[in-house]
Coordinates of C-alpha atoms in Angstrom, one line a residue:
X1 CA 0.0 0.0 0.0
X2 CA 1.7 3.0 -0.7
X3 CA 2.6 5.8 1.9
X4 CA -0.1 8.3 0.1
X5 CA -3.1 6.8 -0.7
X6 CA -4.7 10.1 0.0
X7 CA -3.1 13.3 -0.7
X8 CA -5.6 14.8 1.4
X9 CA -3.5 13.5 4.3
X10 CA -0.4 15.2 3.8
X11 CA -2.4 18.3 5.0
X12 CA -4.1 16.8 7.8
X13 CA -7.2 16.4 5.6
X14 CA -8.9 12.6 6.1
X15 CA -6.5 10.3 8.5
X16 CA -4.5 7.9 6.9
X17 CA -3.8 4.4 8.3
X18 CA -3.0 5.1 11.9
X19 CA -2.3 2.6 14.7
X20 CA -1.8 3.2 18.6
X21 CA 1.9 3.3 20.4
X22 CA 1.8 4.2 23.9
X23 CA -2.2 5.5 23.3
X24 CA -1.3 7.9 20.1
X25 CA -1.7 7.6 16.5
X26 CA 1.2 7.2 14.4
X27 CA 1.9 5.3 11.0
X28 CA 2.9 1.9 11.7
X29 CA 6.1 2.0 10.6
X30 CA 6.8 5.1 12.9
X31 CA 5.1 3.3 15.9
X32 CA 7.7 -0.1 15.4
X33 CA 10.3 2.2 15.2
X34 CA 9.1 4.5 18.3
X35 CA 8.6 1.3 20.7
X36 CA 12.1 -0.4 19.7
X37 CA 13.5 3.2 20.6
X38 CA 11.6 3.8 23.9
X39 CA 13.2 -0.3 24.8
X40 CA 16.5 0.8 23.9
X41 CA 16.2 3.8 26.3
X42 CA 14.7 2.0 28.8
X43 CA 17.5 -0.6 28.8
X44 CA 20.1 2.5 29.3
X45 CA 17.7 3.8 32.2
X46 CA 16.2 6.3 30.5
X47 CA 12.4 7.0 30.7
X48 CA 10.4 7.9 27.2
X49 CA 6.8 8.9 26.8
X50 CA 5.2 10.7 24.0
X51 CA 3.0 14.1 24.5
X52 CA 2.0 14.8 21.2
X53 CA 2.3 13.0 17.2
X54 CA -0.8 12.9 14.6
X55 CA -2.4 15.7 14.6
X56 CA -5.4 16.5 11.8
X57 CA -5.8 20.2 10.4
X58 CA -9.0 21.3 12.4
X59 CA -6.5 20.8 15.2
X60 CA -4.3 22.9 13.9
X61 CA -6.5 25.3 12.8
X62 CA -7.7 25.6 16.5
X63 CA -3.8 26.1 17.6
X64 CA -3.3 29.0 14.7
X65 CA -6.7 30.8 15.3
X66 CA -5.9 30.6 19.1
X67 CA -2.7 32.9 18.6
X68 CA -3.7 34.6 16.0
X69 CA -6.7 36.2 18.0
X70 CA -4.6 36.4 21.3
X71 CA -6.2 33.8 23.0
X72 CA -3.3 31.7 23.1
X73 CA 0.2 33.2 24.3
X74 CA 3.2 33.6 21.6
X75 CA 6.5 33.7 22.3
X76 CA 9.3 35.1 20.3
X77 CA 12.6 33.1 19.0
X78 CA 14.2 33.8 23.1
X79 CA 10.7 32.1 24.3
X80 CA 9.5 35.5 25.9
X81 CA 5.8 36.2 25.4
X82 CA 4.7 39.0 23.0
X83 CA 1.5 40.9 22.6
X84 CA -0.3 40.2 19.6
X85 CA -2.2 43.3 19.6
X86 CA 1.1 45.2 19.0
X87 CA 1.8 43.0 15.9
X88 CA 0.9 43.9 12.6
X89 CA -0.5 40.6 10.3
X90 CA 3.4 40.1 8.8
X91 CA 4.6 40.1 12.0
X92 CA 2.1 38.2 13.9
X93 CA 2.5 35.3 11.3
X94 CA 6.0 35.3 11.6
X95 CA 5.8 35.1 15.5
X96 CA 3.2 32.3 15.0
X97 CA 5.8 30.4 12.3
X98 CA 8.6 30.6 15.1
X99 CA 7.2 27.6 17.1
X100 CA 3.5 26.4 15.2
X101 CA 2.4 25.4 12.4
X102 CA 0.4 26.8 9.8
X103 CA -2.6 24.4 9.6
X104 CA -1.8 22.3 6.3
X105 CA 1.5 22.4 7.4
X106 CA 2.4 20.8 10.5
X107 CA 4.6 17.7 10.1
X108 CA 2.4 16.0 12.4
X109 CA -0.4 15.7 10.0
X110 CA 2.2 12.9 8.5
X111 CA 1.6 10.4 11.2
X112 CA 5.2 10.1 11.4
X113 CA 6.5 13.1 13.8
X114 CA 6.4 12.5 17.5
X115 CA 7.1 14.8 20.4
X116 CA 8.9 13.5 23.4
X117 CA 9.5 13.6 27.1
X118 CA 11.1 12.3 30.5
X119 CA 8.2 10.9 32.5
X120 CA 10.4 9.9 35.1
X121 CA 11.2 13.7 36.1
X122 CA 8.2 15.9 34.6
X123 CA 4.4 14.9 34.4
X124 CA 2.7 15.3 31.1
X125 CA 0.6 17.9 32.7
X126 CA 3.6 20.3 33.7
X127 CA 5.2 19.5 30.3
X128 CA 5.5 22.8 28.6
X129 CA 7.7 21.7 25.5
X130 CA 10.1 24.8 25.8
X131 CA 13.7 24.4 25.2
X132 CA 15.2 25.0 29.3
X133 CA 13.3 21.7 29.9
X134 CA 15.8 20.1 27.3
X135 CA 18.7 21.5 28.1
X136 CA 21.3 21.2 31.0
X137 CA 19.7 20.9 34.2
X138 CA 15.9 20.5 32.7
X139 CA 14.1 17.5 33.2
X140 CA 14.3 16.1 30.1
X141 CA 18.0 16.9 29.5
X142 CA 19.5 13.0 30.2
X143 CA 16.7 11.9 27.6
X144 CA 17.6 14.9 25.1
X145 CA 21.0 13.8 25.2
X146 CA 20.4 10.1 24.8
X147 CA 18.1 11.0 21.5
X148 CA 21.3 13.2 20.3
X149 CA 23.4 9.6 20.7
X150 CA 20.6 7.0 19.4
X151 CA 17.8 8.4 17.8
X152 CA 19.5 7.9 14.0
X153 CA 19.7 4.2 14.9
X154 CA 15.9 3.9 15.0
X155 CA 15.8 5.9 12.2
X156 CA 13.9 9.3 13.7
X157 CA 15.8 12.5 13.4
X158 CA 14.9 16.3 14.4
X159 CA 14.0 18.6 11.9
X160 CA 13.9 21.7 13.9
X161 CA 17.9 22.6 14.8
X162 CA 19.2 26.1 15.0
X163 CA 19.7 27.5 12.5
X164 CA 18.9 24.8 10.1
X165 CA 14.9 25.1 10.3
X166 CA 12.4 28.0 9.7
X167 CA 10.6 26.7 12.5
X168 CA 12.8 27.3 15.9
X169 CA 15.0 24.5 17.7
X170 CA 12.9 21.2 19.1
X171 CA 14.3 19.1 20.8
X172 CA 11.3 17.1 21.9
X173 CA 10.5 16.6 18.0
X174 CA 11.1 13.7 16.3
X175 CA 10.5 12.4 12.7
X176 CA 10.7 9.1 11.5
X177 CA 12.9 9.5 8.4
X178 CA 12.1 6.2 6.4
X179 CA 8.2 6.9 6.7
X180 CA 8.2 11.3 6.6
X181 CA 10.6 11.7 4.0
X182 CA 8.5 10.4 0.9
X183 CA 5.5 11.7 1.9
X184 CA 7.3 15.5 2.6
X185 CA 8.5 14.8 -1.5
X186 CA 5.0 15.0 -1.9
X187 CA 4.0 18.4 -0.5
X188 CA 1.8 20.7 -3.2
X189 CA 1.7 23.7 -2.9
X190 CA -1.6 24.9 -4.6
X191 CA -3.1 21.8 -3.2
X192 CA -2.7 23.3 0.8
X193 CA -3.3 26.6 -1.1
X194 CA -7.1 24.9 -1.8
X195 CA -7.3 23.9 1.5
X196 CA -6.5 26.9 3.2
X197 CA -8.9 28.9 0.9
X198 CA -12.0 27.2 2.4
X199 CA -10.9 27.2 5.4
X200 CA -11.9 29.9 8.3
X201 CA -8.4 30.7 8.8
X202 CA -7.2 33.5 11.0
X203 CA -5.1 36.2 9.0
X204 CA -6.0 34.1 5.7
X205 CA -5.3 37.2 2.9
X206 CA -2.2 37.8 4.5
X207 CA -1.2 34.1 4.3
X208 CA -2.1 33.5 1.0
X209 CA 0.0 36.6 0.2
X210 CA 2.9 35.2 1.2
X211 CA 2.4 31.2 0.7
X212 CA 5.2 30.7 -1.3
X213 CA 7.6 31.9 0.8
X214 CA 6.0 30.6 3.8
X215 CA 6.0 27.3 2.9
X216 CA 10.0 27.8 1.3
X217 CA 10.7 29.1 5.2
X218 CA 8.7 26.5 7.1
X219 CA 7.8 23.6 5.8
X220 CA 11.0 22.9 3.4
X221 CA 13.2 24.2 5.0
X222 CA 14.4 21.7 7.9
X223 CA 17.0 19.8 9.2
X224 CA 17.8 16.9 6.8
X225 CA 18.0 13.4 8.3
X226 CA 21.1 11.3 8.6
X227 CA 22.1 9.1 5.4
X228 CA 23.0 6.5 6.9
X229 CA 20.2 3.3 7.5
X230 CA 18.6 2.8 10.7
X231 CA 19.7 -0.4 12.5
X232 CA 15.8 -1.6 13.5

């Protein structure tokens, strides 16, 4: 069966064929590969859950109109909240871009992009997937750096890195390389142009303005995986 039996999906249009890992959706390739990586951890001491992976486009929609209309906070590139009532459309997308997707866009429509965390030392619940959390001294720094060691073997890399993704740095995110690379070959432009024409989207005539080099910024533009073959 191929990887896009819909094209729909690659948008977040119509689910493709999903299973459960740990209670979330993912591809089945992605959930093999996700389990064998979480043993593998386990096996080193380190804890792995996931808080987040498929995701359709009315979610995202909900996440974009949320900051768009100020009723969810932004943050800029340093992760300090900005006003978006001070922002003018240009700038407000932009600040949007730095850490969500616009809906059509998301790498978690693939079914093959997971986020991740150290149950052992944070609870889902307090989770707030910002970088100090990753990083020396966070809770999920011992997992961050175990991922920076392993994660190629399983075949998952990160595709937001500094300065080598639109998008900012994410630790916590992790795509399946084998499973998200052909479906990202597949991305069409006028086809999430389509979608996001009937859809009630939040600062839509600015958007479709600047599609193009939105999608050059954010979506393409990301942190290529390894070349060399996963192990599992």
């Amino acid at each position: 069966m191929p990887l896009i039996a819909n094209p729909a999906t690659l948008y977040g249009i119509g689910e493709p064929e999903l299973v459960l890992a740990d209670g979330f959706k993912m591809r089945p390739g992605t959930a093999r590969a996700y389990l064998a990586m979480k043993e593998a951890a386990a096996a080193d001491g380190i804890a792995m859950a996931v808080t987040s992976s498929y995701r359709d486009f009315e979610r995202q929609l909900a996440i974009w109109n949320g900051k768009a209309e100020g009723k969810r906070p932004i943050l800029d590139a340093n992760g300090q909240p900005l006003d978006a009532k001070s922002l003018s459309d240009n700038a407000l997308i932009d600040a949007i871009l730095l850490w969500s997707a616009l809906p059509g866009c998301s790498r978690h429509h693939l079914g093959t992009d997971i986020d991740v965390y150290a149950p052992d030392n944070i609870s889902r619940d307090a989770l707030k997937l910002e970088l100090p959390e990753y990083e020396p001294h966070g809770p999920c720094h011992g997992l961050s750096c175990w991922l920076d060691a392993n994660a190629n073997r399983f075949g998952f890399f990160r595709p937001y890195q500094a300065g080598k993704s639109g998008v900012s740095p994410e630790p916590w995110h992790l795509s399946f390389a084998p499973e998200a690379e052909p479906l990202m070959a597949g991305f069409d432009l006028s086809a999430l142009a389509t979608h996001l024409e009937r859809a009630p989207l939040a600062l839509k005539s600015a958007v479709l303005l600047r599609l193009d080099e939105l999608v050059e910024r954010y979506v393409r533009f990301y942190a290529a995986p390894p070349v060399t073959e996963p192990s599992v």
